[in-house]
PDB file of C-alpha atoms in Angstrom:
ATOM      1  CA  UNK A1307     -20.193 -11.957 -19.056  1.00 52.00           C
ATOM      2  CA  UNK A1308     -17.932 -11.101 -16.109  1.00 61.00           C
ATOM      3  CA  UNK A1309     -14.540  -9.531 -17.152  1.00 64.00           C
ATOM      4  CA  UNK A1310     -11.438 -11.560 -16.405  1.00 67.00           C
ATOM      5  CA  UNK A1311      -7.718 -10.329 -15.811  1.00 65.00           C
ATOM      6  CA  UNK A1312      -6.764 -11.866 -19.049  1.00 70.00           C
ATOM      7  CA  UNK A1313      -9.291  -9.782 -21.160  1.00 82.00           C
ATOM      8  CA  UNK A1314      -9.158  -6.421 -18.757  1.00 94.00           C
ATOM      9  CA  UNK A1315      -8.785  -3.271 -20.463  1.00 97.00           C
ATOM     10  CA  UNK A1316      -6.088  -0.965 -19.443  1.00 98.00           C
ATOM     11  CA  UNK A1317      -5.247   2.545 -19.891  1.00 99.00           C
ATOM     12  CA  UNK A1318      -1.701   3.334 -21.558  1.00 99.00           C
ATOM     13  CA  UNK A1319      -0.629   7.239 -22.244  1.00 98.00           C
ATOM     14  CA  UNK A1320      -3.990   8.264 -23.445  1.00 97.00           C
ATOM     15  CA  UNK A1321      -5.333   5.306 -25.080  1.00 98.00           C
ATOM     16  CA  UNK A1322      -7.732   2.468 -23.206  1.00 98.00           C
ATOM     17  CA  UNK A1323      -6.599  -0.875 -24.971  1.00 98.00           C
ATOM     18  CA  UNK A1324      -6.853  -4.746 -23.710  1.00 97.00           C
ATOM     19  CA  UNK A1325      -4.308  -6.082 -21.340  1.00 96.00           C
ATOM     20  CA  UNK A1326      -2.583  -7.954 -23.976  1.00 95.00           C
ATOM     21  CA  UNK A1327      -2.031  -5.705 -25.805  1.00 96.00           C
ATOM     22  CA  UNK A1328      -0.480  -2.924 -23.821  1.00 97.00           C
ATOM     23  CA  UNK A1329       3.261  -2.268 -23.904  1.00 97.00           C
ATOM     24  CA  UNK A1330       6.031   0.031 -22.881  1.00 97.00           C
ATOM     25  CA  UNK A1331       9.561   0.544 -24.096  1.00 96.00           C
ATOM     26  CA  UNK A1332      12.495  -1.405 -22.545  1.00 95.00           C
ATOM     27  CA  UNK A1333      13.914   2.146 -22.659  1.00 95.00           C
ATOM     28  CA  UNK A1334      11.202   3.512 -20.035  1.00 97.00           C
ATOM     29  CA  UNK A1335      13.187   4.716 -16.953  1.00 96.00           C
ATOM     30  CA  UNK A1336      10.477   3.172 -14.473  1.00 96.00           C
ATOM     31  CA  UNK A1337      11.545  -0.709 -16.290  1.00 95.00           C
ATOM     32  CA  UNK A1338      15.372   0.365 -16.314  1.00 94.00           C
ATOM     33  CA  UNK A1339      16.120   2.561 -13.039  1.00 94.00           C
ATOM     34  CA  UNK A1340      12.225   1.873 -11.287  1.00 94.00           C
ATOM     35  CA  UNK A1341      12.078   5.741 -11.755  1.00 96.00           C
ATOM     36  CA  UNK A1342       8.603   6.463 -11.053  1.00 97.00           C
ATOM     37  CA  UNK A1343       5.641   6.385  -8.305  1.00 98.00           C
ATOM     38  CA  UNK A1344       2.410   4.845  -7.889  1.00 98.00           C
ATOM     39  CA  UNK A1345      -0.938   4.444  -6.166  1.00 98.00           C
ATOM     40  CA  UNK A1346      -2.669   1.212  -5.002  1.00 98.00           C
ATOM     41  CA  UNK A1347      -6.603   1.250  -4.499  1.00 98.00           C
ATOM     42  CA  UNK A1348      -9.312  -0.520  -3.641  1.00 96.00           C
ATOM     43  CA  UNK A1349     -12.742  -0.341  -5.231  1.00 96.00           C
ATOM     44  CA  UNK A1350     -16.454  -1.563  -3.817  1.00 94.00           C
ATOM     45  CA  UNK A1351     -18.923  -1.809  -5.775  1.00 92.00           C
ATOM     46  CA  UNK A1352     -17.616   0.838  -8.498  1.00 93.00           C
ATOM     47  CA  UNK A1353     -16.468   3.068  -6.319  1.00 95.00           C
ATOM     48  CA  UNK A1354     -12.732   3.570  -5.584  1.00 97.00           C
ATOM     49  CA  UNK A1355     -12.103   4.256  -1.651  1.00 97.00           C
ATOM     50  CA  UNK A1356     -10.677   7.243  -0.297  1.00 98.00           C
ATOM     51  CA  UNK A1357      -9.653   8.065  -4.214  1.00 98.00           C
ATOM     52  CA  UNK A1358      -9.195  11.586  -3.656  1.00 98.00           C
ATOM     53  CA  UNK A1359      -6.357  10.813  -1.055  1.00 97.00           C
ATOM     54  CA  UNK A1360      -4.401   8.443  -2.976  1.00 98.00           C
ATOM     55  CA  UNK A1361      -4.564  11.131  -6.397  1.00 98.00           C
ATOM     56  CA  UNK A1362      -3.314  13.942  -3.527  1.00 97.00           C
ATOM     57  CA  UNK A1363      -0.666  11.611  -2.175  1.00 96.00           C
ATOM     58  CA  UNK A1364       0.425  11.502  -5.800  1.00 98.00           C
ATOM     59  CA  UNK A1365       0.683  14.972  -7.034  1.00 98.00           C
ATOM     60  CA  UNK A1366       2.413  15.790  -3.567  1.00 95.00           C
ATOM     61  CA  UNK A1367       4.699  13.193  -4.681  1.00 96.00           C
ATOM     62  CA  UNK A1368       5.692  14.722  -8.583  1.00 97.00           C
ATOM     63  CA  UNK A1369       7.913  17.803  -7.399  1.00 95.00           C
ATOM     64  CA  UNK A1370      10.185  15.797  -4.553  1.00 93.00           C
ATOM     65  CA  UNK A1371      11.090  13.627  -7.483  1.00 94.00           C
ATOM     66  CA  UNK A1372      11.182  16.505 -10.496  1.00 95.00           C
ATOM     67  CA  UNK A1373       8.417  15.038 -12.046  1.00 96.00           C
ATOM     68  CA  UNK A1374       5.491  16.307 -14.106  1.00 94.00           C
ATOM     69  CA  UNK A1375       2.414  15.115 -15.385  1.00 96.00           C
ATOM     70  CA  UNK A1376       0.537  16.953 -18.731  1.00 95.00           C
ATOM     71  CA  UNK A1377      -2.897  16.253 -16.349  1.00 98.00           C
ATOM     72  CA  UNK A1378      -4.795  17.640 -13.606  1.00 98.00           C
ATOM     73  CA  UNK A1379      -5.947  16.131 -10.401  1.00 98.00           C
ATOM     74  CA  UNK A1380      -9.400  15.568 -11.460  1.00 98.00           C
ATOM     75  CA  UNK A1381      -8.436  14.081 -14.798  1.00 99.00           C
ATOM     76  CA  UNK A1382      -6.191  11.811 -13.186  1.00 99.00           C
ATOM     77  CA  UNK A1383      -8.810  10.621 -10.478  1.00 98.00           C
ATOM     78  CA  UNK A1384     -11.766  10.476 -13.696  1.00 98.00           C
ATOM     79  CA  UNK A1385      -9.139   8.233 -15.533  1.00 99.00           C
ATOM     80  CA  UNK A1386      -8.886   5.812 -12.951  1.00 98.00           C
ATOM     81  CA  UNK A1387     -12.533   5.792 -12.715  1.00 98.00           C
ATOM     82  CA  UNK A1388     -12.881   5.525 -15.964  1.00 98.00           C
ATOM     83  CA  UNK A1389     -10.423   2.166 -16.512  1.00 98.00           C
ATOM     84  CA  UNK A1390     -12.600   0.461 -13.776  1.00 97.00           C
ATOM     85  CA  UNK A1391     -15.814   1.637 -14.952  1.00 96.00           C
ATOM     86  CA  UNK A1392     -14.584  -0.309 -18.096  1.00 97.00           C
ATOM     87  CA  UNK A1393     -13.721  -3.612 -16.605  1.00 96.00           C
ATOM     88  CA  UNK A1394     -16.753  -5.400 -15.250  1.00 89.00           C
ATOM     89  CA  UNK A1395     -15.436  -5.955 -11.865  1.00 91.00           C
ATOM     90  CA  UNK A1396     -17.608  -5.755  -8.711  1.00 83.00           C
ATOM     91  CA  UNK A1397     -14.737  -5.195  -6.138  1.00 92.00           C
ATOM     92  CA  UNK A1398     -11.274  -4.556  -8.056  1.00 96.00           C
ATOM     93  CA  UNK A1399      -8.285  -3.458  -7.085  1.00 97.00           C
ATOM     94  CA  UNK A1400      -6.773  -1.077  -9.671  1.00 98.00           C
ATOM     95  CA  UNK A1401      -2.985   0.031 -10.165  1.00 98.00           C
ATOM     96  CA  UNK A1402      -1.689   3.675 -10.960  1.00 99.00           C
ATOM     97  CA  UNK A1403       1.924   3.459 -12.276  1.00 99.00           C
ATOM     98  CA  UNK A1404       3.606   6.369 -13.406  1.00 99.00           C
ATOM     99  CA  UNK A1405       7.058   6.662 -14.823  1.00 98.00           C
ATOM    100  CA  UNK A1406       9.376   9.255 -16.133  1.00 97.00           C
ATOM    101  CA  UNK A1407       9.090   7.828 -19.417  1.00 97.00           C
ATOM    102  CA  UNK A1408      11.618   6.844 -22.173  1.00 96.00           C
ATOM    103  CA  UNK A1409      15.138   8.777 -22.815  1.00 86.00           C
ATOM    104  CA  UNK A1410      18.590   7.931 -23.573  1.00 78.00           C
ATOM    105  CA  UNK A1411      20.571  10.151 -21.578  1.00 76.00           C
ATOM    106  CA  UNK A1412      21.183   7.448 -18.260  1.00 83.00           C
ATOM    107  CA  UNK A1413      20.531   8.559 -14.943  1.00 89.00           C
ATOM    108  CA  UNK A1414      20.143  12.717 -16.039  1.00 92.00           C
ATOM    109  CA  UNK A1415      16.845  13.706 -16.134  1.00 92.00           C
ATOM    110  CA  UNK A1416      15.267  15.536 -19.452  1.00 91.00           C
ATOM    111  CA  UNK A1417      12.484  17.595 -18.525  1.00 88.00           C
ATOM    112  CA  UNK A1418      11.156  17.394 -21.870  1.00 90.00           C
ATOM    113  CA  UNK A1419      10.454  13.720 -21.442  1.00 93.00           C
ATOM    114  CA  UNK A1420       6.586  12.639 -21.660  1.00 96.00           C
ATOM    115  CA  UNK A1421       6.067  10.507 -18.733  1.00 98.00           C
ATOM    116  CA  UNK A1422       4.595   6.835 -19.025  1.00 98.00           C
ATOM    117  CA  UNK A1423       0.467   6.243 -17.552  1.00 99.00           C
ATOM    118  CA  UNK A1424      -0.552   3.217 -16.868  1.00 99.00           C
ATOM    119  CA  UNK A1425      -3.747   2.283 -15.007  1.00 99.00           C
ATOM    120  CA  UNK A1426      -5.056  -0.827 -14.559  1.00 98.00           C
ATOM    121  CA  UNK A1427      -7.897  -3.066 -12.211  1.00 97.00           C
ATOM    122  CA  UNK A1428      -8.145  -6.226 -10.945  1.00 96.00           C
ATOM    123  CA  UNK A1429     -10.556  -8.715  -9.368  1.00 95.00           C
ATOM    124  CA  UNK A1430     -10.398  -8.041  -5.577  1.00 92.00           C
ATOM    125  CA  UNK A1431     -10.522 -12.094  -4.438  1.00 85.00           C
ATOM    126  CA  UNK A1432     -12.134 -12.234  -0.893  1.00 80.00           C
ATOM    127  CA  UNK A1433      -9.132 -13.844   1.949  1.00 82.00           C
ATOM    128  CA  UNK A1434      -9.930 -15.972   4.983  1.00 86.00           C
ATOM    129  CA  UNK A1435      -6.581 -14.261   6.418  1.00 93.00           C
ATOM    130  CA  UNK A1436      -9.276 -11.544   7.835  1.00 94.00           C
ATOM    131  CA  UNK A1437     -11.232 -14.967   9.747  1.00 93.00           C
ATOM    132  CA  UNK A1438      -8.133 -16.959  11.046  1.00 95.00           C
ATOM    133  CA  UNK A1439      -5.332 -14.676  11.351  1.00 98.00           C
ATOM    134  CA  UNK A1440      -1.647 -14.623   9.994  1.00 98.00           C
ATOM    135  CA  UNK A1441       1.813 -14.805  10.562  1.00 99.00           C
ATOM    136  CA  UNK A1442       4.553 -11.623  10.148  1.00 99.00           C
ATOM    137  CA  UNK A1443       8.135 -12.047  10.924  1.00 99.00           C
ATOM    138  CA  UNK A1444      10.308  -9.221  11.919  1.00 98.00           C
ATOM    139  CA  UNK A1445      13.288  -8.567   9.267  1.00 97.00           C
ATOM    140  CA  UNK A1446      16.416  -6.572  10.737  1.00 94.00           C
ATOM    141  CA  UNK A1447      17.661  -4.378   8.483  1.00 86.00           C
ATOM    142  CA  UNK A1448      19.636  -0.737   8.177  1.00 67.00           C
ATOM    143  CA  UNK A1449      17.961  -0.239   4.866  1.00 62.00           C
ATOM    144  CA  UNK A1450      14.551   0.924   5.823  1.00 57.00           C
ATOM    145  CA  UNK A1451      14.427   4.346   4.040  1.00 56.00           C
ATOM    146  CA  UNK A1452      17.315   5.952   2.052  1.00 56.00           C
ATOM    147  CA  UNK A1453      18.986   8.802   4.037  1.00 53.00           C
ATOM    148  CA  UNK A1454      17.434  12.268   2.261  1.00 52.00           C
ATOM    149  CA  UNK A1455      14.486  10.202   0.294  1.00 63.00           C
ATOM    150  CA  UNK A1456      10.957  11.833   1.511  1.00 70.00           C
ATOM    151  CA  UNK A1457       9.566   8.781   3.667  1.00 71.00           C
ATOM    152  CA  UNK A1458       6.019   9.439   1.695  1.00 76.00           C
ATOM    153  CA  UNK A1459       7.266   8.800  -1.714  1.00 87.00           C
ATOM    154  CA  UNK A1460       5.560   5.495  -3.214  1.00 92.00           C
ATOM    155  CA  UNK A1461       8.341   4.646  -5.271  1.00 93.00           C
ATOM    156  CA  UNK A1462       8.168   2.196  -8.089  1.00 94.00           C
ATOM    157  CA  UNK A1463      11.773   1.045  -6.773  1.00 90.00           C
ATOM    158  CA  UNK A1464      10.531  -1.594  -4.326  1.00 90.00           C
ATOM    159  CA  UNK A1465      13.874  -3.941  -3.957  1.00 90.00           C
ATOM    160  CA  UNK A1466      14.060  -3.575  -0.650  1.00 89.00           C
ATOM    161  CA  UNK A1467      10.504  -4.506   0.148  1.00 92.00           C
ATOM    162  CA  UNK A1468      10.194  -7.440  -2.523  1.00 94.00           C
ATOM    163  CA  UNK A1469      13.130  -8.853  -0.642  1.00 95.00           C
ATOM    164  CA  UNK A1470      11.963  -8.274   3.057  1.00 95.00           C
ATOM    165  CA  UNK A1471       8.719 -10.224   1.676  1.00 96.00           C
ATOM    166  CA  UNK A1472      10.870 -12.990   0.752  1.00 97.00           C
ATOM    167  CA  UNK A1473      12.666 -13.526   3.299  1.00 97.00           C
ATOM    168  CA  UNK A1474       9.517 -13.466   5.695  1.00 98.00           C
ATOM    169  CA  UNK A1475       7.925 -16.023   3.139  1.00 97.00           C
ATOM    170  CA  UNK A1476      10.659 -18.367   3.572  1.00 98.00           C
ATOM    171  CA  UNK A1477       9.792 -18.200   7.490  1.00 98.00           C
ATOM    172  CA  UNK A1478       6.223 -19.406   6.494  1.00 98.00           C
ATOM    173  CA  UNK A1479       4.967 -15.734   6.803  1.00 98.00           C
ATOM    174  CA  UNK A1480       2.392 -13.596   4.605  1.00 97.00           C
ATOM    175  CA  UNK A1481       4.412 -10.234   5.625  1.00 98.00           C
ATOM    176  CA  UNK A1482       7.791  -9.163   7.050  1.00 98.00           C
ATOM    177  CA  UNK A1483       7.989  -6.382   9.054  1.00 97.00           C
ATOM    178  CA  UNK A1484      11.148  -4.000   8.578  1.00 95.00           C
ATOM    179  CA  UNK A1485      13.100  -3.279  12.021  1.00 95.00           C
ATOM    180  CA  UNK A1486      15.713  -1.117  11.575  1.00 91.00           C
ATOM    181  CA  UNK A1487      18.336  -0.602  14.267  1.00 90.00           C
ATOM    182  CA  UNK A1488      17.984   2.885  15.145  1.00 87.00           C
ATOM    183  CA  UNK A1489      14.157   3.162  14.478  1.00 87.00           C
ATOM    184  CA  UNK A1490      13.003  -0.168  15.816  1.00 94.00           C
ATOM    185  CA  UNK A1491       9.871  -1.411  14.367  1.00 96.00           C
ATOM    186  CA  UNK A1492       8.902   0.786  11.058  1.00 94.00           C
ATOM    187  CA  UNK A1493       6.433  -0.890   9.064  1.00 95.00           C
ATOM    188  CA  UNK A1494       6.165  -3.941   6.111  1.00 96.00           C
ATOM    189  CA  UNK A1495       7.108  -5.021   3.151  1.00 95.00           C
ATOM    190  CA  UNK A1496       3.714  -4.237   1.983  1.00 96.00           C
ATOM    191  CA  UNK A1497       1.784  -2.732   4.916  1.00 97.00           C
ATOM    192  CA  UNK A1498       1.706  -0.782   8.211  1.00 98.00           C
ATOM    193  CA  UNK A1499       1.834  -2.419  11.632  1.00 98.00           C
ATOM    194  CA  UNK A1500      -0.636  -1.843  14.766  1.00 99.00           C
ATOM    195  CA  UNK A1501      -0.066  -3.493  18.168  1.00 99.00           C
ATOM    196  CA  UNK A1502      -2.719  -3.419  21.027  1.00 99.00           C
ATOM    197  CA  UNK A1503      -1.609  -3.081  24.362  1.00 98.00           C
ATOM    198  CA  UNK A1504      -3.540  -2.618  27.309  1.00 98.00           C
ATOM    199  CA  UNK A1505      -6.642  -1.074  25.395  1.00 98.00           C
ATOM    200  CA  UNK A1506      -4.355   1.487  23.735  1.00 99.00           C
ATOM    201  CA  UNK A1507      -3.854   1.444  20.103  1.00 99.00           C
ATOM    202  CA  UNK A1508      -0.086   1.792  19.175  1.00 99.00           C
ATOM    203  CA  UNK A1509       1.957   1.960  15.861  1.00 98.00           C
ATOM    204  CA  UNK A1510       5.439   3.878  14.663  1.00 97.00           C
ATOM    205  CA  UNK A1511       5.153   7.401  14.129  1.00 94.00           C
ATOM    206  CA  UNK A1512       5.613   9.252  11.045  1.00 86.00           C
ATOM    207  CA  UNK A1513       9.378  10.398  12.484  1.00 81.00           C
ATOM    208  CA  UNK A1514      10.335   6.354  12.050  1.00 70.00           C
ATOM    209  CA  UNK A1515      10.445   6.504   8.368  1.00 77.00           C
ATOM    210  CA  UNK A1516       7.363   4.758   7.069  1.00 89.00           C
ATOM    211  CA  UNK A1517       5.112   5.539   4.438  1.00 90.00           C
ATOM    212  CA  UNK A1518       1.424   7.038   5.648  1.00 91.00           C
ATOM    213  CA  UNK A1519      -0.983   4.493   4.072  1.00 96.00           C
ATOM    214  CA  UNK A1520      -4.200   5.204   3.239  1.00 97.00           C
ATOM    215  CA  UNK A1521      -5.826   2.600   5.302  1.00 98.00           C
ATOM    216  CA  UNK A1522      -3.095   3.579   8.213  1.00 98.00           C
ATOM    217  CA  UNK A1523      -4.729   6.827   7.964  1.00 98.00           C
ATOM    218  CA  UNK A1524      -8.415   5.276   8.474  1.00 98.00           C
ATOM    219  CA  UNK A1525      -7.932   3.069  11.041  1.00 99.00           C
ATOM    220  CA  UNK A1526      -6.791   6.378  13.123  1.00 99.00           C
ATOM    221  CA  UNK A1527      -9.641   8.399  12.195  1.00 98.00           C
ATOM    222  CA  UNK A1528     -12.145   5.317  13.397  1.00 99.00           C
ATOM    223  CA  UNK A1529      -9.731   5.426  16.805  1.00 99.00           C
ATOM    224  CA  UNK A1530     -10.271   8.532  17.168  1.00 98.00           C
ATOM    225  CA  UNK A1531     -13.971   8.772  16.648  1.00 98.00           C
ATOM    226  CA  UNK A1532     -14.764   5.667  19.531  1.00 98.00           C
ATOM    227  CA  UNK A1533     -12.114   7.254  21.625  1.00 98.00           C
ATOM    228  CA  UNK A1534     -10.003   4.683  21.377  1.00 99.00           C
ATOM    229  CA  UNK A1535      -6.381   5.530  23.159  1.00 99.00           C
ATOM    230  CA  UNK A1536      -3.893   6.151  20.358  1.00 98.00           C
ATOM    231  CA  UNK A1537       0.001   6.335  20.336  1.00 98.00           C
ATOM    232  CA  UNK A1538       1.675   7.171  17.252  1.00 97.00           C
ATOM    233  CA  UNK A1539       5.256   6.383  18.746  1.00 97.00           C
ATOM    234  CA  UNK A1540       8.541   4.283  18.499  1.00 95.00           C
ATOM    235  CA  UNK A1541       7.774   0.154  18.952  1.00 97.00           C
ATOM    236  CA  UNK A1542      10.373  -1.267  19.427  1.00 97.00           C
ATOM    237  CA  UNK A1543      10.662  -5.676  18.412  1.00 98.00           C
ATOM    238  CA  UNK A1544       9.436  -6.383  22.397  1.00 98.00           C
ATOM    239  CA  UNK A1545       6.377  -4.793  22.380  1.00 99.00           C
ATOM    240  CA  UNK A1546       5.563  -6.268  19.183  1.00 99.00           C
ATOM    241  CA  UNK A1547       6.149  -9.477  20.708  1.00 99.00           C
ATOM    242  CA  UNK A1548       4.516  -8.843  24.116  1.00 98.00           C
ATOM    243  CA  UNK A1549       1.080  -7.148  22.495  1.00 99.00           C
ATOM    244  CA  UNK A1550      -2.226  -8.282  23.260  1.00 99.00           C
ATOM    245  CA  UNK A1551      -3.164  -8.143  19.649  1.00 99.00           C
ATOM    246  CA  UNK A1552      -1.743  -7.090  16.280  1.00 99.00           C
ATOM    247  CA  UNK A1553      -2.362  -6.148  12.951  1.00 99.00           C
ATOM    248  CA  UNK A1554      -1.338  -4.853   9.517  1.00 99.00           C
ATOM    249  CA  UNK A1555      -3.026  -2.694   7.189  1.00 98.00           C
ATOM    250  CA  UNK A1556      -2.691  -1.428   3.460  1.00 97.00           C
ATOM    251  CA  UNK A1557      -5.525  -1.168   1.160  1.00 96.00           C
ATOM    252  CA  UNK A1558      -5.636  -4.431  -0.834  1.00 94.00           C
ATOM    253  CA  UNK A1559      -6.043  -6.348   2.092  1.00 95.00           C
ATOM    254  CA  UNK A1560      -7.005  -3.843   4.663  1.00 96.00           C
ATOM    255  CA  UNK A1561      -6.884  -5.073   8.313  1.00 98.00           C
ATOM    256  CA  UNK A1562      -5.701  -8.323   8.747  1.00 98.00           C
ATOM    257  CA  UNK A1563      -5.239  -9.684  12.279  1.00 98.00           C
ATOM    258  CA  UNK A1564      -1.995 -10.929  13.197  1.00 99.00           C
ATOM    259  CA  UNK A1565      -1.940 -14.144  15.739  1.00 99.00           C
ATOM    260  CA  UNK A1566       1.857 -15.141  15.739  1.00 99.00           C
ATOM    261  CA  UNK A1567       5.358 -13.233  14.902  1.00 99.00           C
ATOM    262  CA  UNK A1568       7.815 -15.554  13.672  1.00 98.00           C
ATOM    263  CA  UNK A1569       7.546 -18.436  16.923  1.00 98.00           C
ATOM    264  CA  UNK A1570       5.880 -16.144  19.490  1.00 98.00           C
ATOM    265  CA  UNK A1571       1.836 -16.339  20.046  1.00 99.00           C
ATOM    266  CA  UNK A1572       0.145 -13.560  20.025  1.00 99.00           C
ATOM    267  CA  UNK A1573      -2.866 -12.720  22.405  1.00 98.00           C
ATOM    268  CA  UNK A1574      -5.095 -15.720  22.545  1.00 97.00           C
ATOM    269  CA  UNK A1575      -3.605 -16.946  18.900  1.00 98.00           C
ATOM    270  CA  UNK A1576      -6.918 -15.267  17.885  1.00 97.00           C
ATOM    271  CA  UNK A1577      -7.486 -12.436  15.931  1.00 98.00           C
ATOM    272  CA  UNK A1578      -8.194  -9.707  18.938  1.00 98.00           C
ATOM    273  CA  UNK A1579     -11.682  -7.849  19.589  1.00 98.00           C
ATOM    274  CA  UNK A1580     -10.131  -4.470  19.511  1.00 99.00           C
ATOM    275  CA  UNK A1581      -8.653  -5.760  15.773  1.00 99.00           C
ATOM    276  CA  UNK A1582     -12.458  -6.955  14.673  1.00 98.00           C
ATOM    277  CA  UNK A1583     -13.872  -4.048  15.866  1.00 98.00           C
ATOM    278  CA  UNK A1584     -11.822  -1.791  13.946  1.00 99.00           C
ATOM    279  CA  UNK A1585     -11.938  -3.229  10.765  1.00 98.00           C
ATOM    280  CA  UNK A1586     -15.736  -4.119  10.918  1.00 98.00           C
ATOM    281  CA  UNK A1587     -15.975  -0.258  11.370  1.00 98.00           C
ATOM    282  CA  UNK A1588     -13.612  -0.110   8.373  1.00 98.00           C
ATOM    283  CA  UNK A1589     -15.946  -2.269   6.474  1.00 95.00           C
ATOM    284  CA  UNK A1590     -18.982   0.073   7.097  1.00 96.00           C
ATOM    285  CA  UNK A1591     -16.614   3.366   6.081  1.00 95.00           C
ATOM    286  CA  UNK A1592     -15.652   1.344   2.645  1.00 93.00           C
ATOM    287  CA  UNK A1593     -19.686   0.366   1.762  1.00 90.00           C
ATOM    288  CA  UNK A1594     -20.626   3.943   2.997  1.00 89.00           C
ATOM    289  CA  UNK A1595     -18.710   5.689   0.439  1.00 84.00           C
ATOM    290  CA  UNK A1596     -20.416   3.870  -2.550  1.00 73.00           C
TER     291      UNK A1596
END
């Protein structure tokens, strides 16, 4: 019998244990301050894509936040293999969550504090978004990144993001893309942002705050290797608006073709070729690493 979300099993600080019954302390600094990072993947067939990347983003992660974690990289990466391998999921997507743990001394941080683990999987539900397209808006906002926070930190302290999402959902969208006023376009609530443009591939550079996604990070490589023109540059909200085609990208929904920004058309109001090319070769790199 297939696994469900309700009777998943989870792993929790060194223990596996069902769903249900897996609980943290309303003193954990990741529930009180969102003090902590984590990792979002997607896995085929039992086998977790580009795993070693996400576990490497990670540990890169731990010292620009004066954190560490009583495990090594490969016990890490075996433990998330190991809570999907026990959850009878055929594609899953499984959540790393990592916290600084439980103390009592406010915002000072006590280096002797065990940090909080907890990994757990999900059924991966197939999306006709990929078929028909969506809609983004574009969110102003100053707020993008804090001034002095390291642009690649997946921090559990998503405020910012849960209300950009928001406020793009109450404009009928399924993302909101954050343009900041200096930066211009930087990337989504949830995802990173691709325009097309006269056969040339285009999205913000890594100077315009974002966070590198994993599936960013693909979708450049397969660019790359068809020769695909590529621009890693500022956008700014008109050539968003003006592109041939566009598209977002993260690694629970992968690419997803965008066919209208808030009341402007894009393209043909069909997802683009350049956009089903690309993420058909995505496909192939996903199934080729089982």
């Amino acid at each position: 019998m297939k696994t469900t979300m309700r009777d998943s099993i989870v792993y929790l600080n060194g223990l596996f244990t069902p769903l249900e019954k897996a609980h943290i302390s309303i003193m954990d600094r990741g529930f009180c301050y969102g003090d902590g990072l984590f990792e979002t993947m997607r896995a085929c067939n039992g086998t977790i894509f580009r795993l070693d990347q996400h576990i490497d983003r990670l540990f890169k992660s731990l010292p620009l936040i004066f954190l560490d974690i009583p495990m090594t990289h490969n016990e890490v990466k075996h433990t998330v293999q190991e809570t999907l391998n026990r959850n009878d999921f055929d594609n899953a997507i499984i959540r790393l969550t990592l916290t600084r743990g439980v103390n009592r001394t406010g915002f000072q941080i006590d280096p002797d504090t065990a940090p909080t683990l907890v990994i757990h999987a999900r059924p991966h539900i197939p999306n006709i978004v990929h078929q028909k397209g969506v809609q983004i808006s574009l969110i102003n906002t100053a707020a993008s990144r804090l001034p002095g926070l390291n642009k690649n930190l997946k921090s559990c302290n998503f405020l910012l993001n849960i209300l950009v999402q928001e406020l793009s959902r109450q404009k009928g969208s399924m993302e909101g893309i954050i343009v900041d006023p200096d930066l211009g376009v930087t990337e989504g609530a949830t995802s990173n942002i691709f325009i097309v443009k006269n056969g040339v591939l285009k999205t913000p550079s890594m100077d315009n705050l974002i966070l590198e996604g994993i599936t960013r990070q693909v979708v450049l490589e397969i660019a790359q290797t068809h020769d695909i023109p590529i621009e890693q540059c500022s956008l700014t909200a008109e050539e968003v608006l003006t592109a041939d085609e566009v598209f977002i990208t993260n690694s629970g929904i992968d690419i997803v073709p965008v066919i209208q920004v808030d009341e402007i058309i894009i393209g043909t109001h069909q997802p683009g070729d350049l956009t089903c090319f690309l993420r058909n070769k995505f496909l192939k790199c996903v199934e080729a690493s089982h």
